[in-house]
Coordinates of C-alpha atoms and ligand atoms in Angstrom, one line a residue:
X1 CA 50.9 46.4 -42.0
X2 CA 52.2 47.1 -45.5
X3 CA 55.8 48.0 -44.7
X4 CA 56.1 51.1 -46.9
X5 CA 53.0 52.6 -45.3
X6 CA 54.3 51.8 -41.8
X7 CA 57.5 53.6 -42.6
X8 CA 55.7 56.7 -43.8
X9 CA 53.5 56.7 -40.7
X10 CA 56.4 56.3 -38.4
X11 CA 58.3 59.2 -39.9
X12 CA 55.5 61.7 -39.9
X13 CA 54.7 64.4 -37.4
X14 CA 51.3 65.9 -38.1
X15 CA 49.6 68.9 -36.7
X16 CA 46.5 70.9 -37.7
X17 CA 48.6 74.0 -38.2
X18 CA 50.5 72.2 -41.0
X19 CA 47.4 73.0 -42.9
X20 CA 48.0 76.7 -43.1
X21 CA 50.3 76.9 -46.1
X22 CA 48.3 76.5 -49.3
X23 CA 44.9 76.3 -47.7
X24 CA 43.7 79.3 -49.6
X25 CA 44.8 80.3 -53.1
X26 CA 44.1 83.3 -55.1
X27 CA 41.5 83.0 -57.8
X28 CA 44.3 82.8 -60.4
X29 CA 45.6 79.8 -58.6
X30 CA 49.0 81.4 -58.0
X31 CA 50.0 80.6 -54.4
X32 CA 52.5 83.5 -54.5
X33 CA 49.7 86.0 -54.5
X34 CA 48.0 84.4 -51.5
X35 CA 48.3 86.6 -48.5
X36 CA 49.5 85.4 -45.1
X37 CA 46.3 86.6 -43.5
X38 CA 44.0 84.7 -45.8
X39 CA 46.1 81.6 -45.2
X40 CA 45.8 81.7 -41.4
X41 CA 42.1 82.6 -41.8
X42 CA 41.5 79.5 -43.9
X43 CA 43.4 77.4 -41.3
X44 CA 41.2 78.9 -38.6
X45 CA 38.0 78.3 -40.5
X46 CA 38.9 74.7 -41.4
X47 CA 36.2 72.3 -40.3
X48 CA 37.6 69.5 -38.2
X49 CA 34.7 67.1 -37.8
X50 CA 33.0 63.8 -37.6
X51 CA 30.1 62.4 -39.5
X52 CA 27.1 60.2 -38.9
X53 CA 23.7 59.3 -40.5
X54 CA 20.2 59.3 -39.0
X55 CA 19.4 55.6 -39.4
X56 CA 22.7 54.4 -38.1
X57 CA 22.5 56.3 -34.8
X58 CA 19.0 57.6 -34.0
X59 CA 16.8 54.7 -33.0
X60 CA 13.3 55.8 -32.0
X61 CA 11.7 54.6 -35.2
X62 CA 8.2 55.8 -34.4
X63 CA 8.9 58.8 -32.1
X64 CA 7.1 62.1 -32.9
X65 CA 5.1 60.6 -35.7
X66 CA 7.9 59.2 -37.9
X67 CA 6.9 57.3 -41.0
X68 CA 8.6 54.1 -41.9
X69 CA 11.7 54.0 -44.0
X70 CA 13.0 51.3 -46.3
X71 CA 15.6 50.5 -43.7
X72 CA 12.9 49.9 -41.0
X73 CA 11.5 47.4 -43.5
X74 CA 14.8 45.7 -44.3
X75 CA 15.9 45.1 -40.7
X76 CA 12.7 45.0 -38.7
X77 CA 10.3 43.3 -41.1
X78 CA 12.8 41.2 -43.1
X79 CA 15.6 40.6 -40.6
X80 CA 18.2 41.2 -43.4
X81 CA 21.0 42.0 -41.0
X82 CA 20.2 38.8 -39.0
X83 CA 17.7 37.9 -36.4
X84 CA 17.0 40.6 -33.8
X85 CA 19.4 43.1 -35.4
X86 CA 17.3 46.3 -35.6
X87 CA 17.7 50.1 -35.8
X88 CA 15.1 50.5 -33.1
X89 CA 17.6 51.7 -30.5
X90 CA 20.9 52.0 -32.5
X91 CA 23.0 54.4 -30.3
X92 CA 19.9 56.2 -28.9
X93 CA 20.8 59.5 -30.6
X94 CA 17.3 60.8 -31.0
X95 CA 17.1 61.1 -27.3
X96 CA 18.1 64.7 -26.2
X97 CA 19.6 63.7 -22.9
X98 CA 21.8 61.2 -24.7
X99 CA 22.8 63.5 -27.6
X100 CA 23.6 66.4 -25.2
X101 CA 26.2 64.1 -23.6
X102 CA 27.6 63.2 -27.0
X103 CA 27.8 66.8 -28.1
X104 CA 29.6 67.6 -24.9
X105 CA 32.1 64.8 -25.5
X106 CA 32.7 65.9 -29.1
X107 CA 33.2 69.5 -27.9
X108 CA 35.8 68.3 -25.4
X109 CA 37.7 66.6 -28.2
X110 CA 37.8 69.8 -30.1
X111 CA 35.5 68.8 -33.0
X112 CA 34.1 72.0 -34.6
X113 CA 31.9 70.5 -37.4
X114 CA 29.4 67.7 -37.2
X115 CA 28.0 66.1 -40.3
X116 CA 24.7 64.4 -39.6
X117 CA 21.6 63.5 -41.6
X118 CA 18.0 64.2 -41.0
X119 CA 15.4 61.6 -41.7
X120 CA 13.1 62.1 -44.7
X121 CA 10.4 59.9 -43.2
X122 CA 10.5 61.9 -40.0
X123 CA 10.0 65.2 -41.9
X124 CA 7.5 63.8 -44.4
X125 CA 6.2 60.6 -42.9
X126 CA 4.7 59.3 -46.1
X127 CA 7.4 60.8 -48.3
X128 CA 5.4 63.5 -50.0
X129 CA 2.4 64.4 -47.8
X130 CA 2.0 66.7 -44.8
X131 CA 5.1 68.0 -43.0
X132 CA 5.6 66.7 -39.5
X133 CA 6.2 69.7 -37.2
X134 CA 7.4 67.6 -34.3
X135 CA 10.4 66.3 -36.4
X136 CA 11.2 69.8 -37.5
X137 CA 11.2 71.0 -33.9
X138 CA 13.5 68.1 -32.9
X139 CA 16.1 68.8 -35.5
X140 CA 15.9 72.6 -34.9
X141 CA 16.6 71.9 -31.2
X142 CA 19.5 69.5 -32.1
X143 CA 21.1 72.1 -34.4
X144 CA 20.7 74.8 -31.7
X145 CA 22.3 72.4 -29.2
X146 CA 25.3 71.7 -31.5
X147 CA 25.8 75.4 -32.2
X148 CA 25.7 76.2 -28.5
X149 CA 28.7 73.9 -28.2
X150 CA 30.5 75.8 -31.0
X151 CA 30.1 72.8 -33.4
X152 CA 29.0 73.9 -36.9
X153 CA 26.3 71.7 -38.5
X154 CA 26.8 70.1 -41.9
X155 CA 23.3 68.8 -42.7
X156 CA 22.8 65.8 -45.0
X157 CA 19.3 65.7 -46.4
X158 CA 19.4 62.1 -47.6
X159 CA 21.5 59.3 -46.3
X160 CA 19.6 56.3 -47.7
X161 CA 16.6 56.2 -45.4
X162 CA 14.0 56.6 -48.1
X163 CA 10.3 56.7 -47.0
X164 CA 9.0 53.2 -47.5
X165 CA 6.0 54.4 -49.5
X166 CA 8.4 56.0 -52.1
X167 CA 10.7 52.9 -52.1
X168 CA 7.6 50.8 -52.9
X169 CA 6.9 53.2 -55.8
X170 CA 10.2 52.3 -57.3
X171 CA 12.6 54.6 -55.3
X172 CA 15.3 56.3 -57.3
X173 CA 14.6 54.0 -60.3
X174 CA 11.4 55.9 -60.8
X175 CA 12.0 59.3 -62.6
X176 CA 9.3 60.8 -60.3
X177 CA 11.9 60.6 -57.5
X178 CA 13.4 63.8 -58.9
X179 CA 10.2 65.7 -58.0
X180 CA 9.8 63.8 -54.7
X181 CA 13.2 64.8 -53.5
X182 CA 12.9 68.4 -54.7
X183 CA 9.7 68.8 -52.6
X184 CA 11.4 67.3 -49.5
X185 CA 14.5 69.5 -50.0
X186 CA 12.3 72.6 -50.3
X187 CA 10.7 71.7 -46.9
X188 CA 14.1 71.3 -45.4
X189 CA 15.4 74.6 -46.8
X190 CA 12.3 76.5 -45.6
X191 CA 12.7 75.2 -42.1
X192 CA 16.4 75.1 -41.5
X193 CA 18.1 77.8 -43.7
X194 CA 18.2 80.3 -40.8
X195 CA 20.3 77.8 -38.9
X196 CA 22.4 75.9 -41.5
X197 CA 24.6 77.2 -44.3
X198 CA 26.3 73.9 -45.4
X199 CA 24.3 71.1 -46.9
X200 CA 25.0 67.6 -48.3
X201 CA 22.1 66.9 -50.7
X202 CA 22.6 63.2 -51.1
X203 CA 25.1 60.6 -49.8
X204 CA 26.8 58.0 -51.9
X205 CA 24.4 56.9 -54.6
X206 CA 26.9 54.2 -55.7
X207 CA 27.1 52.5 -52.3
X208 CA 23.4 52.9 -51.7
X209 CA 22.7 51.0 -54.9
X210 CA 25.1 48.2 -53.9
X211 CA 23.5 47.9 -50.5
X212 CA 20.0 47.9 -52.0
X213 CA 21.1 45.2 -54.4
X214 CA 22.5 43.1 -51.5
X215 CA 19.2 43.6 -49.7
X216 CA 17.3 42.3 -52.7
X217 CA 19.5 39.2 -52.9
X218 CA 19.0 38.5 -49.2
X219 CA 15.2 39.0 -49.6
X220 CA 15.4 36.4 -52.4
X221 CA 17.0 34.0 -49.9
X222 CA 20.5 34.2 -51.1
X223 CA 23.5 35.2 -48.9
X224 CA 24.3 37.8 -51.6
X225 CA 27.4 39.7 -52.6
X226 CA 28.1 43.3 -51.8
X227 CA 29.5 44.7 -55.0
X228 CA 30.5 48.4 -54.7
X229 CA 31.0 48.6 -58.4
X230 CA 27.9 47.3 -60.1
X231 CA 28.5 44.1 -62.0
X232 CA 27.4 43.6 -65.6
X233 CA 23.8 42.7 -65.1
X234 CA 23.2 45.6 -62.7
X235 CA 24.9 48.3 -64.9
X236 CA 21.8 49.7 -66.5
X237 CA 19.7 49.9 -63.3
X238 CA 22.6 51.4 -61.4
X239 CA 23.3 54.2 -64.0
X240 CA 19.5 55.0 -64.2
X241 CA 19.5 55.3 -60.4
X242 CA 22.6 57.5 -60.4
X243 CA 21.1 59.7 -63.1
X244 CA 17.9 60.3 -61.1
X245 CA 19.8 60.9 -57.8
X246 CA 22.0 63.5 -59.5
X247 CA 19.1 65.2 -61.3
X248 CA 17.2 65.3 -58.0
X249 CA 20.2 67.1 -56.4
X250 CA 20.4 69.5 -59.3
X251 CA 16.7 70.3 -59.0
X252 CA 17.1 70.9 -55.2
X253 CA 20.0 73.2 -55.9
X254 CA 18.1 75.1 -58.6
X255 CA 15.2 75.7 -56.2
X256 CA 17.5 76.8 -53.4
X257 CA 19.2 79.3 -55.7
X258 CA 15.8 80.5 -57.2
X259 CA 14.6 81.3 -53.7
X260 CA 17.7 83.4 -53.0
X261 CA 18.8 81.3 -50.0
X262 CA 22.2 81.6 -48.6
X263 CA 24.4 78.5 -48.1
X264 CA 26.6 76.0 -49.9
X265 CA 25.2 72.8 -51.4
X266 CA 27.0 69.7 -52.7
X267 CA 26.8 66.0 -52.9
X268 CA 28.9 63.4 -51.0
X269 CA 30.5 60.9 -53.5
X270 CA 32.3 57.8 -52.5
X271 CA 35.3 58.1 -54.8
X272 CA 37.4 54.9 -55.3
X273 CA 40.8 55.1 -57.1
X274 CA 41.0 52.0 -59.2
X275 CA 44.1 49.8 -59.3
X276 CA 45.2 46.8 -61.4
X277 CA 47.2 44.1 -59.7
X278 CA 50.6 43.1 -61.0
X279 CA 50.4 41.0 -64.1
X280 CA 47.1 42.5 -65.2
X281 CA 46.1 41.6 -68.8
X282 CA 44.8 44.2 -71.3
X283 CA 41.3 42.9 -70.5
X284 CA 41.8 43.5 -66.8
X285 CA 43.0 47.0 -67.6
X286 CA 40.0 47.7 -69.7
X287 CA 37.7 46.5 -66.9
X288 CA 39.5 48.7 -64.4
X289 CA 39.1 51.7 -66.7
X290 CA 35.4 51.1 -67.0
X291 CA 35.0 50.6 -63.3
X292 CA 36.7 54.0 -62.8
X293 CA 34.2 55.3 -65.4
X294 CA 31.2 54.0 -63.5
X295 CA 32.3 54.8 -59.9
X296 CA 34.2 58.1 -60.4
X297 CA 34.0 59.7 -63.9
X298 CA 30.2 59.1 -64.2
X299 CA 29.6 61.6 -61.5
X300 CA 32.6 64.0 -61.9
X301 CA 32.3 64.4 -65.6
X302 CA 28.6 65.2 -65.3
X303 CA 29.1 67.7 -62.4
X304 CA 32.1 69.5 -63.9
X305 CA 31.9 68.9 -67.7
X306 CA 28.1 68.5 -68.2
X307 CA 28.5 65.1 -69.9
X308 CA 28.5 61.4 -69.1
X309 CA 31.7 59.5 -70.0
X310 CA 31.3 58.1 -73.5
X311 CA 32.8 54.7 -72.7
X312 CA 30.3 54.1 -69.9
X313 CA 27.4 55.2 -72.0
X314 CA 28.5 52.8 -74.7
X315 CA 28.8 49.9 -72.3
X316 CA 25.3 50.7 -71.0
X317 CA 23.9 50.9 -74.5
X318 CA 25.5 47.6 -75.2
X319 CA 23.5 46.1 -72.3
X320 CA 20.3 47.5 -73.8
X321 CA 19.9 50.7 -71.7
X322 CA 17.7 53.4 -73.1
X323 CA 20.1 56.3 -73.0
X324 CA 18.1 58.9 -75.0
X325 CA 17.8 61.4 -72.2
X326 CA 21.2 61.0 -70.8
X327 CA 23.1 63.7 -72.7
X328 CA 20.5 66.4 -71.8
X329 CA 20.4 65.1 -68.2
X330 CA 24.2 65.3 -67.8
X331 CA 24.0 68.9 -69.1
X332 CA 21.4 69.7 -66.4
X333 CA 23.6 68.3 -63.7
X334 CA 26.6 70.3 -65.1
X335 CA 24.5 73.5 -65.0
X336 CA 23.5 72.9 -61.3
X337 CA 26.7 74.6 -60.1
X338 CA 27.2 72.7 -56.9
X339 CA 29.2 74.8 -54.4
X340 CA 31.7 72.1 -53.4
X341 CA 32.5 68.4 -53.9
X342 CA 32.0 66.1 -50.9
X343 CA 34.4 63.2 -50.9
X344 CA 33.9 60.0 -48.9
X345 CA 37.2 58.2 -49.1
X346 CA 37.9 54.8 -47.6
X347 CA 40.1 52.8 -49.9
X348 CA 41.4 52.1 -53.4
X349 CA 39.9 49.1 -55.2
X350 CA 41.6 46.4 -57.3
X351 CA 39.6 45.5 -60.3
X352 CA 40.0 42.7 -62.9
X353 CA 37.9 41.2 -65.6
X354 CA 36.1 38.1 -64.2
X355 CA 37.0 34.8 -65.7
X356 CA 34.5 33.5 -68.2
X357 CA 32.7 36.9 -68.4
X358 CA 30.3 37.4 -71.3
X359 CA 31.4 40.0 -73.8
X360 CA 31.0 43.7 -72.9
X361 CA 31.2 45.4 -69.5
X362 CA 32.3 43.0 -66.8
X363 CA 34.2 43.9 -63.6
X364 CA 35.2 42.2 -60.5
X365 CA 36.7 43.6 -57.3
X366 CA 39.3 41.5 -55.5
X367 CA 42.2 41.9 -53.0
X368 CA 45.6 40.6 -54.1
X369 CA 47.5 38.5 -51.6
X370 CA 49.4 40.5 -48.9
X371 CA 47.6 43.8 -49.3
X372 CA 46.9 45.7 -46.1
X373 CA 43.2 46.2 -45.8
X374 CA 40.6 47.6 -43.5
X375 CA 36.9 46.5 -43.5
X376 CA 36.2 48.8 -46.5
X377 CA 39.2 47.7 -48.6
X378 CA 42.9 48.3 -49.2
X379 CA 44.4 51.1 -47.1
X380 CA 46.1 53.6 -49.4
X381 CA 46.6 57.1 -48.2
X382 CA 48.8 57.7 -51.2
X383 CA 45.8 57.1 -53.4
X384 CA 43.9 59.7 -51.3
X385 CA 46.5 62.2 -52.2
X386 CA 46.4 61.1 -55.9
X387 CA 42.6 61.6 -55.8
X388 CA 42.9 65.2 -54.7
X389 CA 45.5 65.8 -57.4
X390 CA 43.3 64.3 -60.0
X391 CA 40.3 66.5 -59.0
X392 CA 42.5 69.5 -58.9
X393 CA 44.0 68.9 -62.4
X394 CA 41.2 67.2 -64.3
X395 CA 38.2 69.0 -62.8
X396 CA 39.1 72.6 -62.2
X397 CA 40.1 72.5 -58.6
X398 CA 36.7 72.8 -56.9
X399 CA 36.2 73.4 -53.2
X400 CA 36.3 70.1 -51.4
X401 CA 35.0 68.9 -48.1
X402 CA 36.0 65.5 -47.0
X403 CA 32.6 64.3 -45.9
X404 CA 33.8 60.9 -44.7
X405 CA 37.1 59.2 -44.1
X406 CA 37.7 56.4 -41.7
X407 CA 38.2 52.7 -41.1
X408 CA 37.1 49.7 -39.2
X409 CA 39.5 46.7 -38.5
X410 CA 38.5 43.3 -37.3
X411 CA 39.1 42.7 -33.6
X412 CA 40.4 46.1 -32.7
X413 CA 37.7 47.7 -30.7
X414 CA 37.8 45.7 -27.5
X415 CA 37.2 47.5 -24.3
X416 CA 40.0 46.4 -21.9
X417 CA 40.2 48.0 -18.4
X418 CA 38.1 50.9 -19.5
X419 CA 40.1 51.7 -22.6
X420 CA 40.1 51.0 -26.3
X421 CA 43.5 51.2 -28.1
X422 CA 42.5 51.3 -31.7
X423 CA 46.0 51.7 -33.1
X424 CA 45.2 50.9 -36.7
X425 CA 42.2 53.3 -36.9
X426 CA 44.3 56.0 -35.2
X427 CA 47.2 55.6 -37.7
X428 CA 44.8 55.4 -40.6
X429 CA 43.4 58.8 -39.6
X430 CA 46.8 60.4 -39.2
X431 CA 48.0 58.9 -42.5
X432 CA 45.0 60.3 -44.4
X433 CA 45.1 63.7 -42.7
X434 CA 48.7 63.9 -43.7
X435 CA 47.9 63.0 -47.4
X436 CA 45.2 65.7 -47.4
X437 CA 47.6 68.2 -46.0
X438 CA 50.0 67.4 -48.8
X439 CA 47.3 68.0 -51.3
X440 CA 46.4 71.3 -49.7
X441 CA 50.1 72.3 -49.9
X442 CA 50.0 71.4 -53.6
X443 CA 47.0 73.7 -54.2
X444 CA 43.8 71.6 -53.5
X445 CA 41.0 73.7 -51.9
X446 CA 40.0 71.5 -49.1
X447 CA 38.0 73.2 -46.4
X448 CA 37.0 70.5 -44.0
X449 CA 37.6 66.9 -42.9
X450 CA 35.1 64.6 -41.2
X451 CA 36.0 61.2 -39.7
X452 CA 33.5 58.5 -40.2
X453 CA 32.4 58.1 -37.6
X454 CA 32.2 59.9 -34.2
X455 CA 30.6 56.8 -32.6
X456 CA 30.4 53.1 -33.3
X457 CA 27.0 52.6 -34.9
X458 CA 24.7 50.4 -37.0
X459 CA 26.6 49.4 -40.2
X460 CA 23.5 48.8 -42.4
X461 CA 23.2 45.2 -43.5
X462 CA 26.3 44.3 -41.5
X463 CA 24.7 45.1 -38.2
X464 CA 26.6 46.2 -35.0
X465 CA 29.7 44.0 -35.6
X466 CA 31.5 46.5 -37.9
X467 CA 32.7 49.3 -35.7
X468 CA 33.9 52.6 -37.3
X469 CA 33.7 55.0 -34.4
X470 CA 36.3 57.0 -32.5
X471 CA 34.0 56.7 -29.5
X472 CA 33.2 53.1 -28.4
X473 CA 29.6 52.4 -27.7
X474 CA 28.4 49.5 -25.5
X475 CA 25.3 48.7 -27.5
X476 CA 23.6 47.1 -24.4
X477 CA 24.2 49.9 -21.9
X478 CA 24.8 52.9 -24.3
X479 CA 27.9 53.7 -22.3
X480 CA 30.4 55.7 -24.4
X481 CA 34.2 55.4 -24.1
X482 CA 36.5 57.6 -26.3
X483 CA 39.1 55.4 -28.0
X484 CA 42.7 56.2 -28.6
X485 CA 41.9 57.5 -32.1
X486 CA 39.5 60.1 -30.5
X487 CA 42.2 61.3 -28.1
X488 CA 44.8 61.6 -30.8
X489 CA 42.4 63.3 -33.3
X490 CA 41.4 65.7 -30.6
X491 CA 45.1 66.6 -29.9
X492 CA 45.6 67.0 -33.6
X493 CA 42.7 69.4 -33.9
X494 CA 43.8 71.4 -30.9
X495 CA 47.1 72.1 -32.7
X496 CA 49.5 69.6 -31.0
X497 CA 52.0 67.7 -33.2
X498 CA 51.2 64.1 -33.1
X499 CA 52.9 61.0 -34.6
X500 CA 52.0 57.4 -35.2
X501 CA 53.7 56.5 -32.0
X502 CA 50.9 58.3 -30.1
X503 CA 48.5 55.7 -31.5
X504 CA 50.3 52.8 -29.8
Ligands
GCO601 C1 28.7 55.0 -46.4 C2 28.2 55.5 -45.4 C3 28.4 55.1 -44.1 C4 29.1 53.9 -43.7 C5 30.6 54.0 -43.8 C6 31.4 52.8 -43.3 O1 28.7 56.1 -46.9 O2 28.9 53.9 -46.9 O3 28.1 56.9 -45.6 O4 27.0 55.1 -43.8 O5 28.7 53.5 -42.4 O6 30.9 54.2 -45.1 O7 31.2 51.7 -44.1

């Protein structure tokens, strides 16, 4: 482990009650005028949770009249995650007997918020056509079961499992996707708004695009590269996609408001602080600034300032993009008035300019020697804190929910004598909770934190080998075993003071 982080972790004592100071601030932002009552109320209302996504956990790809999704196609028809790797069973979460056990387990840990996604092709099997009442009934029962266990739902409408028919019609690259999503969202709101008051409209347009591009490369017979930040040739397509996803979210929000529904709506963005390595050249610095523009500012500037960042727009124009509608589109996104910002945070990213790049936008992600990393990149809780600070100071201190934070590490999830001691994940969670608490003390309005993920599950094109759960799943028997991280997270939520030593 990176020694400075190890030192920080070792010295820290963390408890949920450390949240209280600064959790709520008065409208004028002056902590001095915050009352003690509102502080403890906010600490009490804080959502301590875990997150998952339909395709990664549910299985049952044709139960109750489900239509096919693009992910059924990728894994089952095209074997893109390897031979025999399928979402047909996943962790069997569509099965009520199974999920009731899982809910009971989460309740025992003390989790009071569960972020899950519902599957668009279950609700509208062909994407736009008739509503499937059996799917509605299933999710209504699931939400009722969650609430009966005192776990509050945070419902994600879209976590990448696009109905295949719509993917074949161009998916998010087709501007009609705005209308497709709006219709789907209206069906969801009409059927669930008596049960749910917190929604994530879409999850991670950036990573979805990277994953789709990797799928395309594999379908073309190449091993492919998973580029979180779109590389030069992909820039125009990526930005077009992001624009449509955000416009679709804005349209869904406008419709929700017009119908006078009660609830809070936002989007979950994967925000990646961008770093230069030591000895970076001015070209590397310019590439890093543009990568920050594409991954972070593109979304945040539109949501909070109603405009797209000029440097990114210029780079896209340079690549031949038709940007005519973008200024008006960004204004529409800015006017949507999302109720909170969902942050999915995993790591910071080192960026440089690739050698022999053509002129214009060119970025490359890399990991310098000796940097402590998890499966999703360099582990930097200090950058998590810096991200909260940036959003507070540059974007008007919006309400934030941490919609995902978590880690996987190679060879750490082995079941030995009935136990999994996932020390690195456990420390990762404590370090990041501590960074979040420091940001709250400094005035950030964070109202919930969700670990990705409650359970080990299907990691998209990377199959079942990349485990991110606090609960170990034996994928052959479906037996669950809470790991050390689950135990320590549960103690933290229940108000005990825990330290990194508890993770050993
Ligand atoms: C993601 C996703 C999750 C992943 C997680 C771990 O948002 O990329 O929301 O589906 O499984 O990030 O890589």
